Amino acid sequence: MERSKALELVKEQLTEKRYVHTLGVTETAVNLAKAFGADVKKAELAAIFHDYAKFRPKEEMKQILMDEQEDGRLLQFHHELWHAPAGAILVRAEAGITDKEVLSAIRWHTTGRPKMTLLEKIIYLADYIEPGRSFPGVDDVRKLAEQNLNVAVLAAVKNSISFLMSKKQPVFPVTLETYNDLIQNGDDV
Ligand code: DGI
Ligand code: FE
Ligand code: FE
């Protein structure tokens, strides 16, 4: 799909603020794809659609996750986690995106997962460091992203978990599994 068509489809789904975030993620993902040798077009498409479902009603997302037999644990955790798996399903059904690598980068963009693909890492990280983000520690992760992808992804995962813990929020098991995988199997971290 053309970039302009994809942007048009996603703009209808998002607020202006979220659309600007999406443009930031797209620019960042394209740069990371070039730097780390990923497919630039796939990175662009996944970034454009990554938050496609962000503003769907909770009940609609819940139904989709149940119909598609997604991980049942999701429903026991914050509904903010639902837009990623629901988004991958909706992007396929409504925008006709069938590329499995693109869909899985959308699917895992909030929690990450063990054994993330290069494209999944790029979308996860781009979402965290895009120019519109301003939370504590983000500049350090931006610097790491210029050097080593796994180190930067690990830093983003650690910051996210620390943030959730500081707010006394539960951490989704897959987020913790992502951390463990990078520590145990990322031999360059
Ligand atoms: O959609 P974005 O705001 O661009 O970013 P995102 O998809 O990475 O995260 C959405 C929200 O999900 C964010 O407010 C933090 C929350 N979140 C991420 N990981 C976990 C989580 N919430 C819980 N409870 N547990 C997690 O592991
Ligand atoms: Fe998101
Ligand atoms: Fe996002």
mmCIF file of N, CA, C and O in Angstrom, residues 17-64:
data_model
loop_
_atom_site.group_PDB
_atom_site.id
_atom_site.type_symbol
_atom_site.label_atom_id
_atom_site.label_comp_id
_atom_site.label_asym_id
_atom_site.label_seq_id
_atom_site.Cartn_x
_atom_site.Cartn_y
_atom_site.Cartn_z
ATOM 1 N N LYS A 17 -3.508 14.557 17.819
ATOM 2 C CA LYS A 17 -2.312 14.319 18.626
ATOM 3 C C LYS A 17 -1.717 12.921 18.349
ATOM 4 O O LYS A 17 -0.510 12.750 18.209
ATOM 5 N N ARG A 18 -2.599 11.965 18.286
ATOM 6 C CA ARG A 18 -2.157 10.587 18.044
ATOM 7 C C ARG A 18 -1.643 10.423 16.612
ATOM 8 O O ARG A 18 -0.736 9.645 16.355
ATOM 9 N N TYR A 19 -2.211 11.197 15.691
ATOM 10 C CA TYR A 19 -1.732 11.161 14.308
ATOM 11 C C TYR A 19 -0.315 11.739 14.222
ATOM 12 O O TYR A 19 0.562 11.185 13.542
ATOM 13 N N VAL A 20 -0.072 12.826 14.947
ATOM 14 C CA VAL A 20 1.272 13.425 14.975
ATOM 15 C C VAL A 20 2.272 12.423 15.584
ATOM 16 O O VAL A 20 3.384 12.254 15.085
ATOM 17 N N HIS A 21 1.850 11.735 16.652
ATOM 18 C CA HIS A 21 2.682 10.667 17.241
ATOM 19 C C HIS A 21 2.996 9.602 16.177
ATOM 20 O O HIS A 21 4.142 9.168 16.043
ATOM 21 N N THR A 22 1.985 9.219 15.419
ATOM 22 C CA THR A 22 2.164 8.200 14.377
ATOM 23 C C THR A 22 3.182 8.653 13.329
ATOM 24 O O THR A 22 4.026 7.855 12.888
ATOM 25 N N LEU A 23 3.121 9.930 12.944
ATOM 26 C CA LEU A 23 4.105 10.449 11.982
ATOM 27 C C LEU A 23 5.519 10.389 12.578
ATOM 28 O O LEU A 23 6.481 10.059 11.884
ATOM 29 N N GLY A 24 5.616 10.672 13.875
ATOM 30 C CA GLY A 24 6.917 10.594 14.559
ATOM 31 C C GLY A 24 7.444 9.166 14.592
ATOM 32 O O GLY A 24 8.632 8.920 14.348
ATOM 33 N N VAL A 25 6.561 8.223 14.905
ATOM 34 C CA VAL A 25 6.967 6.811 14.939
ATOM 35 C C VAL A 25 7.404 6.364 13.541
ATOM 36 O O VAL A 25 8.392 5.633 13.381
ATOM 37 N N THR A 26 6.682 6.838 12.521
ATOM 38 C CA THR A 26 6.999 6.438 11.147
ATOM 39 C C THR A 26 8.382 6.931 10.730
ATOM 40 O O THR A 26 9.212 6.159 10.220
ATOM 41 N N GLU A 27 8.653 8.202 10.989
ATOM 42 C CA GLU A 27 9.966 8.770 10.651
ATOM 43 C C GLU A 27 11.080 8.007 11.396
ATOM 44 O O GLU A 27 12.105 7.639 10.820
ATOM 45 N N THR A 28 10.844 7.770 12.685
ATOM 46 C CA THR A 28 11.852 7.084 13.502
ATOM 47 C C THR A 28 12.048 5.644 13.033
ATOM 48 O O THR A 28 13.182 5.155 12.931
ATOM 49 N N ALA A 29 10.955 4.956 12.729
ATOM 50 C CA ALA A 29 11.045 3.549 12.299
ATOM 51 C C ALA A 29 11.785 3.436 10.967
ATOM 52 O O ALA A 29 12.587 2.505 10.774
ATOM 53 N N VAL A 30 11.535 4.361 10.062
ATOM 54 C CA VAL A 30 12.237 4.352 8.769
ATOM 55 C C VAL A 30 13.738 4.541 8.993
ATOM 56 O O VAL A 30 14.574 3.820 8.418
ATOM 57 N N ASN A 31 14.097 5.477 9.870
ATOM 58 C CA ASN A 31 15.517 5.707 10.154
ATOM 59 C C ASN A 31 16.162 4.473 10.791
ATOM 60 O O ASN A 31 17.282 4.097 10.437
ATOM 61 N N LEU A 32 15.449 3.848 11.749
ATOM 62 C CA LEU A 32 15.998 2.650 12.399
ATOM 63 C C LEU A 32 16.135 1.504 11.396
ATOM 64 O O LEU A 32 17.112 0.753 11.427
ATOM 65 N N ALA A 33 15.162 1.375 10.503
ATOM 66 C CA ALA A 33 15.210 0.305 9.499
ATOM 67 C C ALA A 33 16.432 0.484 8.601
ATOM 68 O O ALA A 33 17.133 -0.485 8.273
ATOM 69 N N LYS A 34 16.696 1.724 8.214
ATOM 70 C CA LYS A 34 17.883 1.985 7.382
ATOM 71 C C LYS A 34 19.157 1.675 8.162
ATOM 72 O O LYS A 34 20.080 1.056 7.641
ATOM 73 N N ALA A 35 19.186 2.083 9.424
ATOM 74 C CA ALA A 35 20.402 1.906 10.236
ATOM 75 C C ALA A 35 20.685 0.433 10.528
ATOM 76 O O ALA A 35 21.842 0.017 10.559
ATOM 77 N N PHE A 36 19.624 -0.346 10.740
ATOM 78 C CA PHE A 36 19.834 -1.730 11.175
ATOM 79 C C PHE A 36 19.502 -2.764 10.100
ATOM 80 O O PHE A 36 19.419 -3.964 10.377
ATOM 81 N N GLY A 37 19.260 -2.292 8.876
ATOM 82 C CA GLY A 37 19.115 -3.216 7.755
ATOM 83 C C GLY A 37 17.797 -3.964 7.704
ATOM 84 O O GLY A 37 17.738 -5.103 7.245
ATOM 85 N N ALA A 38 16.716 -3.310 8.151
ATOM 86 C CA ALA A 38 15.390 -3.933 8.019
ATOM 87 C C ALA A 38 14.727 -3.427 6.730
ATOM 88 O O ALA A 38 15.201 -2.475 6.101
ATOM 89 N N ASP A 39 13.623 -4.051 6.369
ATOM 90 C CA ASP A 39 12.852 -3.641 5.190
ATOM 91 C C ASP A 39 12.178 -2.284 5.486
ATOM 92 O O ASP A 39 11.282 -2.203 6.337
ATOM 93 N N VAL A 40 12.605 -1.255 4.788
ATOM 94 C CA VAL A 40 12.151 0.107 5.084
ATOM 95 C C VAL A 40 10.650 0.267 4.819
ATOM 96 O O VAL A 40 9.935 0.920 5.591
ATOM 97 N N LYS A 41 10.160 -0.340 3.756
ATOM 98 C CA LYS A 41 8.736 -0.213 3.420
ATOM 99 C C LYS A 41 7.852 -0.904 4.468
ATOM 100 O O LYS A 41 6.781 -0.399 4.833
ATOM 101 N N LYS A 42 8.306 -2.060 4.939
ATOM 102 C CA LYS A 42 7.539 -2.761 5.984
ATOM 103 C C LYS A 42 7.555 -1.980 7.291
ATOM 104 O O LYS A 42 6.547 -1.908 7.998
ATOM 105 N N ALA A 43 8.703 -1.400 7.605
ATOM 106 C CA ALA A 43 8.811 -0.596 8.828
ATOM 107 C C ALA A 43 7.866 0.609 8.737
ATOM 108 O O ALA A 43 7.165 0.944 9.707
ATOM 109 N N GLU A 44 7.832 1.231 7.585
ATOM 110 C CA GLU A 44 6.965 2.394 7.379
ATOM 111 C C GLU A 44 5.489 2.012 7.544
ATOM 112 O O GLU A 44 4.732 2.689 8.257
ATOM 113 N N LEU A 45 5.106 0.911 6.928
ATOM 114 C CA LEU A 45 3.705 0.483 6.975
ATOM 115 C C LEU A 45 3.287 0.080 8.400
ATOM 116 O O LEU A 45 2.213 0.469 8.885
ATOM 117 N N ALA A 46 4.134 -0.673 9.066
ATOM 118 C CA ALA A 46 3.825 -1.103 10.436
ATOM 119 C C ALA A 46 3.727 0.103 11.366
ATOM 120 O O ALA A 46 2.836 0.174 12.225
ATOM 121 N N ALA A 47 4.614 1.059 11.193
ATOM 122 C CA ALA A 47 4.598 2.260 12.044
ATOM 123 C C ALA A 47 3.320 3.069 11.800
ATOM 124 O O ALA A 47 2.660 3.509 12.752
ATOM 125 N N ILE A 48 2.960 3.238 10.550
ATOM 126 C CA ILE A 48 1.759 4.030 10.237
ATOM 127 C C ILE A 48 0.528 3.405 10.906
ATOM 128 O O ILE A 48 -0.306 4.105 11.472
ATOM 129 N N PHE A 49 0.449 2.075 10.881
ATOM 130 C CA PHE A 49 -0.752 1.407 11.398
ATOM 131 C C PHE A 49 -0.650 0.953 12.855
ATOM 132 O O PHE A 49 -1.596 0.356 13.376
ATOM 133 N N HIS A 50 0.473 1.224 13.537
ATOM 134 C CA HIS A 50 0.682 0.559 14.833
ATOM 135 C C HIS A 50 -0.393 0.894 15.877
ATOM 136 O O HIS A 50 -0.779 0.054 16.662
ATOM 137 N N ASP A 51 -0.903 2.127 15.859
ATOM 138 C CA ASP A 51 -1.927 2.514 16.848
ATOM 139 C C ASP A 51 -3.329 2.619 16.220
ATOM 140 O O ASP A 51 -4.207 3.319 16.751
ATOM 141 N N TYR A 52 -3.537 1.919 15.141
ATOM 142 C CA TYR A 52 -4.805 1.983 14.396
ATOM 143 C C TYR A 52 -6.032 1.800 15.300
ATOM 144 O O TYR A 52 -7.054 2.460 15.120
ATOM 145 N N ALA A 53 -5.938 0.885 16.271
ATOM 146 C CA ALA A 53 -7.110 0.553 17.101
ATOM 147 C C ALA A 53 -7.174 1.345 18.410
ATOM 148 O O ALA A 53 -8.039 1.072 19.258
ATOM 149 N N LYS A 54 -6.282 2.309 18.570
ATOM 150 C CA LYS A 54 -6.135 2.996 19.864
ATOM 151 C C LYS A 54 -7.450 3.572 20.412
ATOM 152 O O LYS A 54 -7.656 3.633 21.614
ATOM 153 N N PHE A 55 -8.337 4.006 19.529
ATOM 154 C CA PHE A 55 -9.566 4.662 19.999
ATOM 155 C C PHE A 55 -10.826 3.826 19.774
ATOM 156 O O PHE A 55 -11.943 4.343 19.841
ATOM 157 N N ARG A 56 -10.650 2.546 19.517
ATOM 158 C CA ARG A 56 -11.824 1.670 19.421
ATOM 159 C C ARG A 56 -12.430 1.480 20.815
ATOM 160 O O ARG A 56 -11.706 1.401 21.806
ATOM 161 N N PRO A 57 -13.739 1.359 20.872
ATOM 162 C CA PRO A 57 -14.376 1.118 22.166
ATOM 163 C C PRO A 57 -13.832 -0.163 22.802
ATOM 164 O O PRO A 57 -13.549 -1.144 22.107
ATOM 165 N N LYS A 58 -13.719 -0.107 24.137
ATOM 166 C CA LYS A 58 -13.185 -1.257 24.879
ATOM 167 C C LYS A 58 -13.947 -2.540 24.562
ATOM 168 O O LYS A 58 -13.376 -3.602 24.396
ATOM 169 N N GLU A 59 -15.281 -2.405 24.513
ATOM 170 C CA GLU A 59 -16.111 -3.600 24.297
ATOM 171 C C GLU A 59 -15.839 -4.237 22.940
ATOM 172 O O GLU A 59 -15.850 -5.457 22.799
ATOM 173 N N GLU A 60 -15.621 -3.383 21.937
ATOM 174 C CA GLU A 60 -15.325 -3.899 20.595
ATOM 175 C C GLU A 60 -13.988 -4.655 20.598
ATOM 176 O O GLU A 60 -13.878 -5.760 20.053
ATOM 177 N N MET A 61 -12.984 -4.057 21.241
ATOM 178 C CA MET A 61 -11.675 -4.715 21.291
ATOM 179 C C MET A 61 -11.759 -6.043 22.051
ATOM 180 O O MET A 61 -11.199 -7.053 21.626
ATOM 181 N N LYS A 62 -12.499 -6.012 23.154
ATOM 182 C CA LYS A 62 -12.650 -7.225 23.966
ATOM 183 C C LYS A 62 -13.269 -8.356 23.146
ATOM 184 O O LYS A 62 -12.808 -9.499 23.169
ATOM 185 N N GLN A 63 -14.324 -8.009 22.400
ATOM 186 C CA GLN A 63 -15.008 -8.995 21.564
ATOM 187 C C GLN A 63 -14.066 -9.574 20.510
ATOM 188 O O GLN A 63 -14.039 -10.784 20.270
ATOM 189 N N ILE A 64 -13.295 -8.689 19.880
ATOM 190 C CA ILE A 64 -12.340 -9.131 18.848
ATOM 191 C C ILE A 64 -11.326 -10.095 19.447
ATOM 192 O O ILE A 64 -11.045 -11.156 18.879
#
